[in-house]
mmCIF file of C-alpha atoms and ligand atoms in Angstrom:
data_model
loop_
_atom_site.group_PDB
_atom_site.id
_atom_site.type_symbol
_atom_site.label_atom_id
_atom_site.label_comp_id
_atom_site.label_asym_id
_atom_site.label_seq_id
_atom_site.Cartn_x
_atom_site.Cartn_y
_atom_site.Cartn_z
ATOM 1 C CA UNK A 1 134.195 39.643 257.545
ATOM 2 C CA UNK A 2 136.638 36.469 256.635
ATOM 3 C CA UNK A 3 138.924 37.549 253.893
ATOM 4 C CA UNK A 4 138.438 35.179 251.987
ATOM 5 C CA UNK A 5 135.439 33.674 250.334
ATOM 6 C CA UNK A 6 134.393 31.461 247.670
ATOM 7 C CA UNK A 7 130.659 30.658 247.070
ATOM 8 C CA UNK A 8 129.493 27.988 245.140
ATOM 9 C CA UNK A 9 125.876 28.175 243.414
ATOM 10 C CA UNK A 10 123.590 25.450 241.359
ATOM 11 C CA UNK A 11 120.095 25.720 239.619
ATOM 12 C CA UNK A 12 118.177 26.115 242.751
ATOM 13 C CA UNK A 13 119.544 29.795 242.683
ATOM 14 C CA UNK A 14 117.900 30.655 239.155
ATOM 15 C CA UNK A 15 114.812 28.772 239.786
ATOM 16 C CA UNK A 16 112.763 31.343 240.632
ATOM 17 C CA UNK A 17 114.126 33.191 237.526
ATOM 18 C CA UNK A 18 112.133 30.539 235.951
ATOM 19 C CA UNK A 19 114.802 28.014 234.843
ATOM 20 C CA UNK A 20 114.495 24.717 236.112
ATOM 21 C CA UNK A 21 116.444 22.941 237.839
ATOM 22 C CA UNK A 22 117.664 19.021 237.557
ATOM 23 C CA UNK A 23 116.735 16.685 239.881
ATOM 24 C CA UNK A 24 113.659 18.240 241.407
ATOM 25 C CA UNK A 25 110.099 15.835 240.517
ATOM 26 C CA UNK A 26 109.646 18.230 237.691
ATOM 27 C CA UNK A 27 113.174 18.951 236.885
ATOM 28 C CA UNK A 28 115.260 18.511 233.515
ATOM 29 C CA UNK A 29 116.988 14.831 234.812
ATOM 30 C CA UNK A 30 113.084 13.919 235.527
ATOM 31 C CA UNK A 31 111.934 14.462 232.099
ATOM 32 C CA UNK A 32 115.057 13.883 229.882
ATOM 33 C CA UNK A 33 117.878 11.299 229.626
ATOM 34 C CA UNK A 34 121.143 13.047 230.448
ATOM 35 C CA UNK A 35 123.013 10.152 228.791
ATOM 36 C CA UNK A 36 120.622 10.835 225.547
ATOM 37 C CA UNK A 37 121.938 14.476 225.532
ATOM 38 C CA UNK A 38 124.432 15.272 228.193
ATOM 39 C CA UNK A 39 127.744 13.163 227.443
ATOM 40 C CA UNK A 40 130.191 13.211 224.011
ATOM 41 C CA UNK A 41 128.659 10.165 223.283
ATOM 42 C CA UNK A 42 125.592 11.386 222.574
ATOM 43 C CA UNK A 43 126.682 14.666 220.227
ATOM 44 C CA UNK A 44 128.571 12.124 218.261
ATOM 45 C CA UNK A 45 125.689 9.083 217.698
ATOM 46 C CA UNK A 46 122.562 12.662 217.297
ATOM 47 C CA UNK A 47 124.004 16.031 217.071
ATOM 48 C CA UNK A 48 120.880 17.230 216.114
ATOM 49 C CA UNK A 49 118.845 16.518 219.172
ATOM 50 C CA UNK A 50 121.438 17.526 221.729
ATOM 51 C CA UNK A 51 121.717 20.880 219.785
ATOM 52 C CA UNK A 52 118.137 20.651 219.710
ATOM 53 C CA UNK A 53 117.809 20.356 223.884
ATOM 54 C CA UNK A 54 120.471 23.433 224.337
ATOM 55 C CA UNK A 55 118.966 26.019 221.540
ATOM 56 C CA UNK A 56 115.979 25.533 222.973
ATOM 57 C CA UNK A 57 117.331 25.999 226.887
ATOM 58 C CA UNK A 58 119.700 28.738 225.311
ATOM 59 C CA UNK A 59 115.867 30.558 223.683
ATOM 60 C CA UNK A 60 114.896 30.282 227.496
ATOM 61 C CA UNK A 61 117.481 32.869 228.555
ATOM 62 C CA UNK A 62 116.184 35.761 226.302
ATOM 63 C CA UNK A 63 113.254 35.937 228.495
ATOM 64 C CA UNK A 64 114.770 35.514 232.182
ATOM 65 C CA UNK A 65 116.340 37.763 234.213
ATOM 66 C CA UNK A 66 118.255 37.697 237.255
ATOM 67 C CA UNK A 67 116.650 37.635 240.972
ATOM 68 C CA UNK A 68 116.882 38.619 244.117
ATOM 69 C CA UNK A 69 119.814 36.108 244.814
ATOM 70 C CA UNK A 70 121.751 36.512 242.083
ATOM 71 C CA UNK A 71 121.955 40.622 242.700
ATOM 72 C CA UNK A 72 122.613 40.085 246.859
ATOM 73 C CA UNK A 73 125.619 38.177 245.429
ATOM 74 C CA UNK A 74 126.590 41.261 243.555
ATOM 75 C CA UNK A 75 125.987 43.758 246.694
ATOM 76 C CA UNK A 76 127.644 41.066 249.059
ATOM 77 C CA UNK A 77 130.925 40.648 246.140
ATOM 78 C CA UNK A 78 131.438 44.778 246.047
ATOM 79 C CA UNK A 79 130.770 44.918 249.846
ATOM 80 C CA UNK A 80 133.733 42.437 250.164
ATOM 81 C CA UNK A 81 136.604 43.408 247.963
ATOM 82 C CA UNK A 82 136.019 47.170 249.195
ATOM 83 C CA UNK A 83 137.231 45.637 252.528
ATOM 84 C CA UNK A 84 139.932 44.101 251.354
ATOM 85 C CA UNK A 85 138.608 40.491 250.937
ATOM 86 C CA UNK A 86 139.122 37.733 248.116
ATOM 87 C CA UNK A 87 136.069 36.603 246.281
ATOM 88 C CA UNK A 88 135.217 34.105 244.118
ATOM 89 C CA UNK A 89 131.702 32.878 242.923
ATOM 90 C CA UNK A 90 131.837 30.029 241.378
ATOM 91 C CA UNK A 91 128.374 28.239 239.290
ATOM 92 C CA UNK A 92 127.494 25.187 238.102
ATOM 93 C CA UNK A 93 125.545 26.835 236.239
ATOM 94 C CA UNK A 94 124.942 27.473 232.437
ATOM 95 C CA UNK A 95 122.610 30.402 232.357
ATOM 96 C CA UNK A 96 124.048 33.800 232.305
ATOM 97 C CA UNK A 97 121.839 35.351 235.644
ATOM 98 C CA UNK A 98 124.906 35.638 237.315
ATOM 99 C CA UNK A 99 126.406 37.594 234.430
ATOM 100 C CA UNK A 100 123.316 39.514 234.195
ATOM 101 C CA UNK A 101 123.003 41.073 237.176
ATOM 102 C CA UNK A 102 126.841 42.181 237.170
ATOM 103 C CA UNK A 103 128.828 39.720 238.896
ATOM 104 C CA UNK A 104 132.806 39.839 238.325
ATOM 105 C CA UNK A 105 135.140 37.172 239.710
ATOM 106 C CA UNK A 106 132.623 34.680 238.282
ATOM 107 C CA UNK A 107 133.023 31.186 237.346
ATOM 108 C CA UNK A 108 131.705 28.932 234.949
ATOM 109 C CA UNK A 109 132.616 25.686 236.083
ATOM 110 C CA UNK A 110 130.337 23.816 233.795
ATOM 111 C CA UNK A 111 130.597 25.770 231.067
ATOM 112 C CA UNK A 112 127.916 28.588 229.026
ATOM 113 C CA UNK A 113 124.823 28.271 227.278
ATOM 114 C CA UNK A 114 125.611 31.339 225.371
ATOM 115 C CA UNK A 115 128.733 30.407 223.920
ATOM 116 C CA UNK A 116 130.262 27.316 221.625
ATOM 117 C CA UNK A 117 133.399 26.035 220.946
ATOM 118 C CA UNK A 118 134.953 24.729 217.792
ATOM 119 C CA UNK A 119 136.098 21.224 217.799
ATOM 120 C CA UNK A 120 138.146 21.387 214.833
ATOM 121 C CA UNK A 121 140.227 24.574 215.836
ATOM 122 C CA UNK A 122 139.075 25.185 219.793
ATOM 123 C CA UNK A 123 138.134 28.533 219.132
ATOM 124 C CA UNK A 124 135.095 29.641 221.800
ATOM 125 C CA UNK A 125 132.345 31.798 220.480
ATOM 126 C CA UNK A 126 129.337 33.874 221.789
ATOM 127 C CA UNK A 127 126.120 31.546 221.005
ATOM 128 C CA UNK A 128 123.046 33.929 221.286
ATOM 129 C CA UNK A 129 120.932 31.940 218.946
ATOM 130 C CA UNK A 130 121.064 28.315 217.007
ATOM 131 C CA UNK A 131 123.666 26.072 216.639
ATOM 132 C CA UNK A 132 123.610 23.891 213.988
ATOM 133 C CA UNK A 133 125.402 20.986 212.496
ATOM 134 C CA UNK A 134 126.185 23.031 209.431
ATOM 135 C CA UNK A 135 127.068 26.220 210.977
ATOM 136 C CA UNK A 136 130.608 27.122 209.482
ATOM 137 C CA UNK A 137 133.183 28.015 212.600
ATOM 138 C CA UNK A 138 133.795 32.012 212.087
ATOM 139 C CA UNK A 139 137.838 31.456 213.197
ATOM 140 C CA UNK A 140 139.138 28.146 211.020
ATOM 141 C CA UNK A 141 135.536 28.461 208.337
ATOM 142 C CA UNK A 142 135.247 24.551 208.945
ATOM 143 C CA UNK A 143 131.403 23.547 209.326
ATOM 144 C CA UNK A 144 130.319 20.518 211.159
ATOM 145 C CA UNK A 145 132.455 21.448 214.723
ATOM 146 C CA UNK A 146 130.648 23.814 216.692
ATOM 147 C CA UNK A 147 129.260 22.155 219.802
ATOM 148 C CA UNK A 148 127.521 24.062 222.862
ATOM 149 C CA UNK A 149 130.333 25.236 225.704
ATOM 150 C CA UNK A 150 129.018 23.179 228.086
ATOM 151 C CA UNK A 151 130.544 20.406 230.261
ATOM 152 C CA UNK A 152 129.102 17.148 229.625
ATOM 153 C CA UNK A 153 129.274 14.326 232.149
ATOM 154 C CA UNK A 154 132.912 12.660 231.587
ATOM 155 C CA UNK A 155 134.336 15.993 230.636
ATOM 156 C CA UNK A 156 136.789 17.847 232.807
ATOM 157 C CA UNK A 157 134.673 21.013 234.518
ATOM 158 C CA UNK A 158 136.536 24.553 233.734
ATOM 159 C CA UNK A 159 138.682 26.436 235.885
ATOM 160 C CA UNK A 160 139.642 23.443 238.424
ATOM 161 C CA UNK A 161 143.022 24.857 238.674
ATOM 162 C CA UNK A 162 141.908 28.416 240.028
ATOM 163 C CA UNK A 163 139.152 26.844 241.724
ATOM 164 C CA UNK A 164 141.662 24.828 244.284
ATOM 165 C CA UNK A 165 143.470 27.350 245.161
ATOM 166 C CA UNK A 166 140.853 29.524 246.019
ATOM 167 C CA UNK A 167 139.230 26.126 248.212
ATOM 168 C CA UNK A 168 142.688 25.573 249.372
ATOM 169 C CA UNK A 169 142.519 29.459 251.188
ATOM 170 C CA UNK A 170 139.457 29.774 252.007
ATOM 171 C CA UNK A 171 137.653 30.885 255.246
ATOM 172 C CA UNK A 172 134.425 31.056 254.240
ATOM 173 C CA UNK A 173 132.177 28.758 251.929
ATOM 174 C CA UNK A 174 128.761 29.030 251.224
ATOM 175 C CA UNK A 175 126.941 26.771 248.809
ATOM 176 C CA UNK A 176 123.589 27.914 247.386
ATOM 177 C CA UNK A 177 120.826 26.333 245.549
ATOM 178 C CA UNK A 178 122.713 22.683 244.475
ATOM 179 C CA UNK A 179 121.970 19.762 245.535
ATOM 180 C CA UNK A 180 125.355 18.662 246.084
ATOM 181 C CA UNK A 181 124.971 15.116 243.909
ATOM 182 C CA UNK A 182 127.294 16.152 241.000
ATOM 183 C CA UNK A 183 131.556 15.796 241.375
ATOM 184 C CA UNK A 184 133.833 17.428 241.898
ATOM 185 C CA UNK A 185 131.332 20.581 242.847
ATOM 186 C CA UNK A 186 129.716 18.265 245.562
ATOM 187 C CA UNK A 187 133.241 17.466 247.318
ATOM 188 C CA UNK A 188 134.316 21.759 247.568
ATOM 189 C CA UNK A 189 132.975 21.740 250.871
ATOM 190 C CA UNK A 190 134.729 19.071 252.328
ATOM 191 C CA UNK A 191 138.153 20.331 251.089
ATOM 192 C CA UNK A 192 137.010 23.992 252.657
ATOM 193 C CA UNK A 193 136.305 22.467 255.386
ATOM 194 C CA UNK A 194 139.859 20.950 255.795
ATOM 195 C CA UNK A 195 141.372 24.275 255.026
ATOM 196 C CA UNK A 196 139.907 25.713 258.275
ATOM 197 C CA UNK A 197 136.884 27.643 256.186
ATOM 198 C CA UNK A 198 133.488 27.402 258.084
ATOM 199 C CA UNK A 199 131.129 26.285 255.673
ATOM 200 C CA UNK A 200 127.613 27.441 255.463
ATOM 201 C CA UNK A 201 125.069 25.828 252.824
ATOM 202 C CA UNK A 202 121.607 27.516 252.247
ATOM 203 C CA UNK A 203 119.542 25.743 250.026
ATOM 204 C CA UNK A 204 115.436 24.908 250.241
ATOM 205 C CA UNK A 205 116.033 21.322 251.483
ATOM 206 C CA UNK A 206 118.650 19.855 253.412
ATOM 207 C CA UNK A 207 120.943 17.601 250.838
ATOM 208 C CA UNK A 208 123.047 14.943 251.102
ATOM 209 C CA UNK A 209 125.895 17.095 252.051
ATOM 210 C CA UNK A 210 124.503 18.955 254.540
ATOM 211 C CA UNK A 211 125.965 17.438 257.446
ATOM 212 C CA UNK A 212 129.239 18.383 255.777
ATOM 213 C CA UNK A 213 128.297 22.279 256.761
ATOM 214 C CA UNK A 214 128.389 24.245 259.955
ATOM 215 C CA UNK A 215 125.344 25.964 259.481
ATOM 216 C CA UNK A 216 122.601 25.331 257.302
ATOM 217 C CA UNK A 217 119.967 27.539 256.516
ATOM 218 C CA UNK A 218 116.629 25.974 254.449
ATOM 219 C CA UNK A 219 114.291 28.147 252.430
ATOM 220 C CA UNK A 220 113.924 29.845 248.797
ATOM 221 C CA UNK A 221 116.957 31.150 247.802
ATOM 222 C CA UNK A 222 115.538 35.363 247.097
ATOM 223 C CA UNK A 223 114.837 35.204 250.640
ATOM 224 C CA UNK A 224 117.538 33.351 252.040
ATOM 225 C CA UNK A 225 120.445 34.593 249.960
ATOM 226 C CA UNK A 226 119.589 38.816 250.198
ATOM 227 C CA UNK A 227 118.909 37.950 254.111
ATOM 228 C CA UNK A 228 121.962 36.293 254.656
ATOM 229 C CA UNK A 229 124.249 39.216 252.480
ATOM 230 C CA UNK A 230 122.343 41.554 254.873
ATOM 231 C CA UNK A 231 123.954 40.215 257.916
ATOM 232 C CA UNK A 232 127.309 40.008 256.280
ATOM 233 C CA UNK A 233 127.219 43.433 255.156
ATOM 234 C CA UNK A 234 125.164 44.854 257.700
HETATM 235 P P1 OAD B 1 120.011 20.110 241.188
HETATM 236 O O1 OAD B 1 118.763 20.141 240.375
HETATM 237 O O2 OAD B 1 120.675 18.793 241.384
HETATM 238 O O3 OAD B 1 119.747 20.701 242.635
HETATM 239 C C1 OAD B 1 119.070 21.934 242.809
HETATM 240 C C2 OAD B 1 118.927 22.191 244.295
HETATM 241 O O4 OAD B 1 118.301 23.468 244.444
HETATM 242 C C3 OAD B 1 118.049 21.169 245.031
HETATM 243 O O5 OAD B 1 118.705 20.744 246.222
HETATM 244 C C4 OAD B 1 116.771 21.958 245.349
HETATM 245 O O6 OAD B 1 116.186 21.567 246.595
HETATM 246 C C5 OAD B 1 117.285 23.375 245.418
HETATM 247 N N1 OAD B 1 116.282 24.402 245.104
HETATM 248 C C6 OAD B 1 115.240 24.308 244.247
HETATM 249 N N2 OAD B 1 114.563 25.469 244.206
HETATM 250 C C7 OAD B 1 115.195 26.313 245.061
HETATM 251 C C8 OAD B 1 114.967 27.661 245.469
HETATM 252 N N3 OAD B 1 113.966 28.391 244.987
HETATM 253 N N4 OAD B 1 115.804 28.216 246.389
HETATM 254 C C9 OAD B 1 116.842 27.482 246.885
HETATM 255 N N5 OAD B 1 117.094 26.210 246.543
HETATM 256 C C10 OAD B 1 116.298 25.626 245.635
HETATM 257 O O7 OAD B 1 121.012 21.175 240.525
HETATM 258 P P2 OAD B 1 122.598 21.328 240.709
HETATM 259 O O8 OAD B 1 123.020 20.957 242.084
HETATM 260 O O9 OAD B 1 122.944 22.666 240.207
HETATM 261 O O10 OAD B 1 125.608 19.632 235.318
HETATM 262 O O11 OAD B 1 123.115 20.229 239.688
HETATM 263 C C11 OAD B 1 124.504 20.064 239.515
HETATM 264 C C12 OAD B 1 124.810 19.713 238.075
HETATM 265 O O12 OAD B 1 124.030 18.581 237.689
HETATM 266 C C13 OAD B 1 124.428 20.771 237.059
HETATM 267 O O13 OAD B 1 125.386 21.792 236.926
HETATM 268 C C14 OAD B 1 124.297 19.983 235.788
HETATM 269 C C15 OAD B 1 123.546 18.788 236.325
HETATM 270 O O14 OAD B 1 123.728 17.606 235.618
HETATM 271 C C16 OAD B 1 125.840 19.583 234.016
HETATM 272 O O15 OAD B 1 124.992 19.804 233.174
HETATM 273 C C17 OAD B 1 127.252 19.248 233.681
#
């Protein structure tokens, strides 16, 4: 096994969990506007439908549950570290599969659907059910501030910092189940790649990135992902 690895995942890892992805024909960027409810702009002109689109997203989690995928990643993280290795898995995504099935040195780069921060005094809360625009922040008591802990296009994503350096080390990367459209996520491979990591991407189509990877492996992600963690554990 390299020692260390850093795996990158997107919605085509939970989509047989039932969550859709985004820019699949019948995915969320097909049937909404992301610059109607996806950008700052948009919570300040209607705070009530962007809350709106996340409760009702944030609803969908009570009834999904990890896959086959998302627990390989577990097997393949505890497999690693007891030899020694670094790990990190880092997601795009907002649902809490990963979290679900038990993964650790986890990563949300673009943020959670089941927590919200407080504009007024920063202060990040669990989110299991509704947020509203009258919901009173239960750190500063100011209403009006909570917004969903998500990253919205022209935010910053979270945890660039730690994110690097683990990019900057690496000798393995594997992205799974993104389409690699969305920056800086899209560009990880390429600065693995120029840190000497061999890059692997398995995803059910080939993307634009793929010719960015050393290996490529096409097909759904619960078989693709537990048969790949079988060879690297095996
Ligand atoms: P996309 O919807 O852009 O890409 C999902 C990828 O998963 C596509 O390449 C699909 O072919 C693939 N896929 C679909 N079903 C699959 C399956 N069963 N097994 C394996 N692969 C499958 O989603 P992301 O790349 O995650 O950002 O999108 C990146 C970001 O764009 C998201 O985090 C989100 C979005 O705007 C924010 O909301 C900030």
């Amino acid at each position: 096994m390299s020692s260390n690895l850093v795996i990158l995942t997107g919605a085509g890892i939970s989509a047989e969990s039932g969550l859709g992805t985004f820019r699949d024909p019948d995915g969320l960027w097909a049937r909404f506007d992301w610059r109607e409810l996806a950008t700052p702009e948009a919570f300040a002109a209607k705070p009530e439908e962007v809350h709106a689109f996340y409760n009702a997203r944030r609803a969908g989690l009570k009834t999904s549950t990890p896959n086959a995928a998302h627990h390989a990643l577990v097997e393949l993280e505890k497999a690693w570290i007891a030899r020694g290795g670094e790990f990190l898995l880092v997601t795009q995504n907002v649902d809490d599969l990963h979290d679900k099935a038990g993964s650790e040195r986890l990563v949300h780069m673009h943020g959670e659907l089941s927590k919200m921060r407080c504009e007024h005094c920063g202060y990040v809360h669990d989110a299991f059910d509704e947020i509203t625009t009258d919901l009173p922040c239960l750190n500063c008591r100011r209403a009006g501030g909570l917004r969903p802990h998500i990253v919205w296009f022209g935010e910053m994503p979270m945890e660039m910092d730690l994110i690097f350096d683990q990019l900057g080390s690496c000798d393995l990367f594997v992205a799974i189940g993104t389409s690699g459209t969305v920056y800086p996520a899209a560009g990880f491979s390429q600065v693995a790649k120029e840190a000497g990591a061999r890059c692997i991407e398995i995803n059910l189509e080939t993307t634009d990135t793929s010719p960015v990877f050393d290996e490529v492996r096409n097909g759904q992600a619960t078989q693709s992902v537990p048969a790949w963690v079988a060879e690297m554990v095996g």
